[in-house]
PDB file of C-alpha atoms in Angstrom:
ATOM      1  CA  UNK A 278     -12.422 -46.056  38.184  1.00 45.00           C
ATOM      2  CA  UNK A 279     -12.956 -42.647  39.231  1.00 48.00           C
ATOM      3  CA  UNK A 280     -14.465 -40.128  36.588  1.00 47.00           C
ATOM      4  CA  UNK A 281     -12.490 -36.957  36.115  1.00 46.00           C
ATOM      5  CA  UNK A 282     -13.945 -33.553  36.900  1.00 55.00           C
ATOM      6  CA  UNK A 283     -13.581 -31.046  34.394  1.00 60.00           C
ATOM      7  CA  UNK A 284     -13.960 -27.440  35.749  1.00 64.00           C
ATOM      8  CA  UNK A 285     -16.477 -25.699  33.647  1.00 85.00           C
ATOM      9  CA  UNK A 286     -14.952 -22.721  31.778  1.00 92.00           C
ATOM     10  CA  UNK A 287     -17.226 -19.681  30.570  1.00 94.00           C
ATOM     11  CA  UNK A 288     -15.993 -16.507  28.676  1.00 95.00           C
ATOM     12  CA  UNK A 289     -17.397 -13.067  29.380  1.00 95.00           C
ATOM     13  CA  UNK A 290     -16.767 -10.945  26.754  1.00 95.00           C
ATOM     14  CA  UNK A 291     -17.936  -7.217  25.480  1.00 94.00           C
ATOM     15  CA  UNK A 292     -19.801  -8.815  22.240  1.00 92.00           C
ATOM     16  CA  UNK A 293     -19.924 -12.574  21.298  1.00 91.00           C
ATOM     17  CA  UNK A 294     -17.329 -11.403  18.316  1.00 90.00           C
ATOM     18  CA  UNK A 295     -15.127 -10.659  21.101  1.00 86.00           C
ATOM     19  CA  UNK A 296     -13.967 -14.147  21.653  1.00 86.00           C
ATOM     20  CA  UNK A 297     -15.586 -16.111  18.816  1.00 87.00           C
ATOM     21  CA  UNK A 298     -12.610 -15.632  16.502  1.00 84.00           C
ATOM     22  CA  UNK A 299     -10.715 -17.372  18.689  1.00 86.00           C
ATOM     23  CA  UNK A 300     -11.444 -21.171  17.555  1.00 90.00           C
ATOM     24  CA  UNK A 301     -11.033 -22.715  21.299  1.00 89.00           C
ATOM     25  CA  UNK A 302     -13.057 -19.807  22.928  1.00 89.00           C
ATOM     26  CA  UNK A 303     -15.618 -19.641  20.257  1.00 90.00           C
ATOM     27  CA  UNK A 304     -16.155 -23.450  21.692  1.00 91.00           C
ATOM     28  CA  UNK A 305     -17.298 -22.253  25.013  1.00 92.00           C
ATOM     29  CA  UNK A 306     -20.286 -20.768  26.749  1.00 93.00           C
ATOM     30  CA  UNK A 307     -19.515 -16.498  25.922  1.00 94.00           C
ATOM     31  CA  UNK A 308     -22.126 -14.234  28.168  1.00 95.00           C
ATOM     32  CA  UNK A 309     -21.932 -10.905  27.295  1.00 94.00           C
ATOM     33  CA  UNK A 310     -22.989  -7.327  28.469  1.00 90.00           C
ATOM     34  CA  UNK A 311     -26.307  -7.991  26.641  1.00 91.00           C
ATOM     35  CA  UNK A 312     -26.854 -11.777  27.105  1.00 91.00           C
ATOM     36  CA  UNK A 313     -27.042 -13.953  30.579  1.00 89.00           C
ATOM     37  CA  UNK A 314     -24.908 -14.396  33.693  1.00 93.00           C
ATOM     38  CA  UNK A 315     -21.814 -16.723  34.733  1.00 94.00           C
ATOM     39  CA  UNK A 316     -22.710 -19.483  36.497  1.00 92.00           C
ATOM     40  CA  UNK A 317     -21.105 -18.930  39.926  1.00 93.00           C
ATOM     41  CA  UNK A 318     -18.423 -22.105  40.545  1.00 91.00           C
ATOM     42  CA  UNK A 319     -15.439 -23.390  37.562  1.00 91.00           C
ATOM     43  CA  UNK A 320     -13.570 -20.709  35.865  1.00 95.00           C
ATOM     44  CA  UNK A 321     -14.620 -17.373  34.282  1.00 95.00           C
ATOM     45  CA  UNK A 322     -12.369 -15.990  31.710  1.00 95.00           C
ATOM     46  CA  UNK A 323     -12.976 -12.346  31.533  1.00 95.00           C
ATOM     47  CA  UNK A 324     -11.666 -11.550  28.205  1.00 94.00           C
ATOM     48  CA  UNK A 325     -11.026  -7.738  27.355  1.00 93.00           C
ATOM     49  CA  UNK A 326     -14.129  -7.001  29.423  1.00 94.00           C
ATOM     50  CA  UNK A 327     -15.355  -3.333  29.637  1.00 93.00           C
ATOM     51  CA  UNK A 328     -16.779  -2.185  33.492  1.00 92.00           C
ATOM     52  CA  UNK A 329     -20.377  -3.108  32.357  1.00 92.00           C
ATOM     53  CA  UNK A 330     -19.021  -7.224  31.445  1.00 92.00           C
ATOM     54  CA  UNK A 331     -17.515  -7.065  34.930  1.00 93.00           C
ATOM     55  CA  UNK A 332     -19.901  -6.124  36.536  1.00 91.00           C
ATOM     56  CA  UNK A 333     -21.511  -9.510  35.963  1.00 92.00           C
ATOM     57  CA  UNK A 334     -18.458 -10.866  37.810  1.00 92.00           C
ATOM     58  CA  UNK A 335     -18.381  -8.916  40.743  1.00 88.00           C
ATOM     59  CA  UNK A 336     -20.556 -10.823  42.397  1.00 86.00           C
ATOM     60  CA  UNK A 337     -18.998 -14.694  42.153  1.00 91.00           C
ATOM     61  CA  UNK A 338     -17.319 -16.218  45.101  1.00 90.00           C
ATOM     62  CA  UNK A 339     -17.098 -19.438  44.126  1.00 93.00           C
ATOM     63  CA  UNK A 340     -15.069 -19.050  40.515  1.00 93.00           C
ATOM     64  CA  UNK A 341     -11.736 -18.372  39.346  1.00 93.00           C
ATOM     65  CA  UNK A 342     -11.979 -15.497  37.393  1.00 94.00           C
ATOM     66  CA  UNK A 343      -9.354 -14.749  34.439  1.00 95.00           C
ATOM     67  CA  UNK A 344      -8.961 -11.496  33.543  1.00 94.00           C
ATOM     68  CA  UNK A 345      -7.214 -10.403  30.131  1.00 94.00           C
ATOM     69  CA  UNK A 346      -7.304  -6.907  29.394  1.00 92.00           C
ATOM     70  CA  UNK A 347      -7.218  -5.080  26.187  1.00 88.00           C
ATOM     71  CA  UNK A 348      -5.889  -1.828  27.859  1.00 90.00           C
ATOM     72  CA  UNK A 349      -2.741  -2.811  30.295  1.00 89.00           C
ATOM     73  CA  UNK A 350      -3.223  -1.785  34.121  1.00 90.00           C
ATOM     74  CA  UNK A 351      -7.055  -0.556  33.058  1.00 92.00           C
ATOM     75  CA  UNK A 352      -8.456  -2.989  35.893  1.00 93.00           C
ATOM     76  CA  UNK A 353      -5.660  -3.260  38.489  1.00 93.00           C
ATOM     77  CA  UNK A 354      -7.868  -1.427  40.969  1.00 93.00           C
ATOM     78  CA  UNK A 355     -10.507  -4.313  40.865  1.00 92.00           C
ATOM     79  CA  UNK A 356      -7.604  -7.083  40.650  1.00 93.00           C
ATOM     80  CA  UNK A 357      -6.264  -5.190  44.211  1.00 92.00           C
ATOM     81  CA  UNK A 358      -9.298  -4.925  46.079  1.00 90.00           C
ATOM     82  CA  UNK A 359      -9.552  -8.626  45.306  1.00 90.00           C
ATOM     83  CA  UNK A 360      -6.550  -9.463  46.085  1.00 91.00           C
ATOM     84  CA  UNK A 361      -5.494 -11.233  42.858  1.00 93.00           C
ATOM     85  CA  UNK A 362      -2.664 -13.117  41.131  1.00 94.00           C
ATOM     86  CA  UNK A 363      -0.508 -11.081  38.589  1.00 92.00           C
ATOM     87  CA  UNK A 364       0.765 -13.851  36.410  1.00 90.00           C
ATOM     88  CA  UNK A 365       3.391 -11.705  34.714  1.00 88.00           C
ATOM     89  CA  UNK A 366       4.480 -10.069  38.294  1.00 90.00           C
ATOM     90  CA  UNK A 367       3.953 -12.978  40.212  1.00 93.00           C
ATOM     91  CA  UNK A 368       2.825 -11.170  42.640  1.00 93.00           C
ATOM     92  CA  UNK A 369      -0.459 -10.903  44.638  1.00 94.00           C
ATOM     93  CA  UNK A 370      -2.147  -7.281  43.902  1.00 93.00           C
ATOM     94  CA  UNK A 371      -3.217  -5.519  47.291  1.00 90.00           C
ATOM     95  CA  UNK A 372      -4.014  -1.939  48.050  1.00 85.00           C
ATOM     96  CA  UNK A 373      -3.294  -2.322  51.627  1.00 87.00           C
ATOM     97  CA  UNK A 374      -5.990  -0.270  53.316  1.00 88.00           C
ATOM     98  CA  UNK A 375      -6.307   0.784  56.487  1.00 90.00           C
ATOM     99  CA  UNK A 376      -9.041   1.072  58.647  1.00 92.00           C
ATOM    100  CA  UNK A 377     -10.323   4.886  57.800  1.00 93.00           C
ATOM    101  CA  UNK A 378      -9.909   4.533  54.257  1.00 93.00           C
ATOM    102  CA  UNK A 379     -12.088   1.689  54.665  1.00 94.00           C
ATOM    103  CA  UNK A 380     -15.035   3.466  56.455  1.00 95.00           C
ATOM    104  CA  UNK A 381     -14.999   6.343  53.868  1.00 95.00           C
ATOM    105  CA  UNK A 382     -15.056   3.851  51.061  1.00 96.00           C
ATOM    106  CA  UNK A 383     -17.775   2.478  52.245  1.00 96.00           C
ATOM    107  CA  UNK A 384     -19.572   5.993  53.262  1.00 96.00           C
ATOM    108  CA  UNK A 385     -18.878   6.651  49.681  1.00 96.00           C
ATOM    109  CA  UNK A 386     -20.941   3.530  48.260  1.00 96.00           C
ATOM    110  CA  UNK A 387     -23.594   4.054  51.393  1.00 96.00           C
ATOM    111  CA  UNK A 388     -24.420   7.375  50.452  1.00 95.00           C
ATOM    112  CA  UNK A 389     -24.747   5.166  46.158  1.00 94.00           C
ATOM    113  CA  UNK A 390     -27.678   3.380  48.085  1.00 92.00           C
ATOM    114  CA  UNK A 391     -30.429   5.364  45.279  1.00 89.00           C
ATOM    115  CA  UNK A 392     -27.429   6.068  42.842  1.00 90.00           C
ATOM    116  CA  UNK A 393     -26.234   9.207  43.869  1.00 94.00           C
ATOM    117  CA  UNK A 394     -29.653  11.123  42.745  1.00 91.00           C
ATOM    118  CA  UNK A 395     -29.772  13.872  45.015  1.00 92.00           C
ATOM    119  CA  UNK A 396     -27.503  16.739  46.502  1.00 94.00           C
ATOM    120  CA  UNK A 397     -27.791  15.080  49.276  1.00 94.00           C
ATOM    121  CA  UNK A 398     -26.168  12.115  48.576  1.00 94.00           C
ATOM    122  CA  UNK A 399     -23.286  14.399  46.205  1.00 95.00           C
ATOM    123  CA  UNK A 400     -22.879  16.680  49.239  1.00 95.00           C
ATOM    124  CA  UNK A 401     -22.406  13.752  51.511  1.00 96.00           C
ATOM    125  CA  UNK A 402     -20.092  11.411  48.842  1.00 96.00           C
ATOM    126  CA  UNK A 403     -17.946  15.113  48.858  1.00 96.00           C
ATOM    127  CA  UNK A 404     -17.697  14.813  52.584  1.00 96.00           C
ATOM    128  CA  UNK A 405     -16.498  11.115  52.755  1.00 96.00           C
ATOM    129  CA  UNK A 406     -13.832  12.212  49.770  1.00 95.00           C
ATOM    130  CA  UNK A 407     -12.499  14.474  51.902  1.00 95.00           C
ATOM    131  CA  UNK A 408     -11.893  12.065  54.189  1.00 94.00           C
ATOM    132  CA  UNK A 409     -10.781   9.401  51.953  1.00 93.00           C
ATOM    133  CA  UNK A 410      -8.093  12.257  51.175  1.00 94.00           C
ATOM    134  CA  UNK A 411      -7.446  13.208  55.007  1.00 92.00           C
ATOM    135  CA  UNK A 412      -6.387   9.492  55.304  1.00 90.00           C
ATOM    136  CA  UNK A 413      -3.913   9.549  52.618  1.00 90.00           C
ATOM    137  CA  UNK A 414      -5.672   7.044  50.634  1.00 91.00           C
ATOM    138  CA  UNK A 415      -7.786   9.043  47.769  1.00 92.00           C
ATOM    139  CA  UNK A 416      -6.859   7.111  44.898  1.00 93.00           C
ATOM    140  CA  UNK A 417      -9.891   7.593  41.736  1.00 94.00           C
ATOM    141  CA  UNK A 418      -9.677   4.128  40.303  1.00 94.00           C
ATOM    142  CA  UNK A 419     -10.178   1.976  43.213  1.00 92.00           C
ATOM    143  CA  UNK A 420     -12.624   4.399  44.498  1.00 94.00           C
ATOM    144  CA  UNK A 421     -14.628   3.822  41.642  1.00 96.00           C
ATOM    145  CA  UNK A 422     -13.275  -0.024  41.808  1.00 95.00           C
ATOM    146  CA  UNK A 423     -14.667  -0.225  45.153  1.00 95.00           C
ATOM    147  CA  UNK A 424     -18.255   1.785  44.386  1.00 95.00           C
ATOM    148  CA  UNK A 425     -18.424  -0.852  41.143  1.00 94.00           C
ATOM    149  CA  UNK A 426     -18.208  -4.111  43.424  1.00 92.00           C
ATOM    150  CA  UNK A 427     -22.014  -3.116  44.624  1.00 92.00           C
ATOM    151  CA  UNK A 428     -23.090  -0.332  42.047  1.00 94.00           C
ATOM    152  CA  UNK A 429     -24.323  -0.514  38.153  1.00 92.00           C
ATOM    153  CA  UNK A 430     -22.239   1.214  35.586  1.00 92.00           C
ATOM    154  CA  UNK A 431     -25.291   3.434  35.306  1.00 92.00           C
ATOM    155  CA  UNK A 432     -24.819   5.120  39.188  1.00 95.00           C
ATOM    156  CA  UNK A 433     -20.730   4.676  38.284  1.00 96.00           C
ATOM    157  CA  UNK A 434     -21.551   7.875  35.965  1.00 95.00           C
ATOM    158  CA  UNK A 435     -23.124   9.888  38.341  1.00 96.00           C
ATOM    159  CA  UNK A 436     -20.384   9.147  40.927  1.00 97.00           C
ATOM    160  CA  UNK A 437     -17.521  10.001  38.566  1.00 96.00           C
ATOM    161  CA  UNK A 438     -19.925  13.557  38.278  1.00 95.00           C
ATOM    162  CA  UNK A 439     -19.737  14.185  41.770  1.00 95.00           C
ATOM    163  CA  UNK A 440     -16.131  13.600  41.653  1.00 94.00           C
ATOM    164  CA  UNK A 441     -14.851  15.395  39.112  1.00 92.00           C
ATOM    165  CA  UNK A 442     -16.674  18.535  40.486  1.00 88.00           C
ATOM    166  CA  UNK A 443     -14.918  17.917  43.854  1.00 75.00           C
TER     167      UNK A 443
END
């Protein structure tokens, strides 16, 4: 007889509290934005997460990852870039980038490489903004969606600084 697999589930949460008064959640492995990591592989519920609980589930490829927001729309950005299921829609989420919107994202998170410390780097970020804009693609939430796949919610600060002086 063949054993069943059950996929392991674990909630990531703002605070334990979060999910604990939920009876079936509070059952489960909760990591939050003070406490561990997901184990990459089963299912991550992301459950009204704030940008510094997500940003311990950037980095999984292997895991399903629920999210359930608290403020409606607040992470579409991230759920495009990754291409994700909208289970009300029922519709994939994509941002449909093209090719130069791309490269200044990515000029964008380069120049993040020491957290966007210097003038420099906030001279440079301005520079690939402009672009971003040239290309018809400046849009400030998946910016910042895209700079958060790689980046810490600390340097996510100083970026949003350099932007809104732009």
């Amino acid at each position: 007889m063949a054993r069943s697999r059950r996929a392991r589930l674990t909630v990531v949460a703002p605070q334990k509290n979060s999910a604990t008064h939920h009876p079936e959640l509070a059952k489960l492995e909760i990591v939050t934005e003070r406490s561990g990591s997901p184990r990459d592989g089963g299912v991550v519920l992301a459950w009204c997460p704030t940008y510094k609980v997500m940003e311990k589930v950037q980095r999984l490829e292997k895991s399903v990852v629920v999210l359930v927001e608290w403020i409606p729309g607040e992470f579409d950005a991230w759920a495009k870039l990754r291409g994700a299921y909208n289970a009300v829609t029922r519709q994939v989420m994509d941002f449909g980038l093209r090719p130069e919107a791309i490269k200044a994202l990515e000029g964008i998170v380069y120049e993040g490489y020491n957290g966007w410390h210097d003038d420099i780097a906030a001279r440079m970020t301005r520079s690939h903004l402009e672009d971003l804009t040239n290309a018809g693609a400046y849009d400030r939430e998946l910016m910042l969606a895209y700079a958060r796949q790689t980046k810490s919610e600390t340097s996510i600060q100083r970026l949003k600084k350099i932007i809104d002086r732009s």
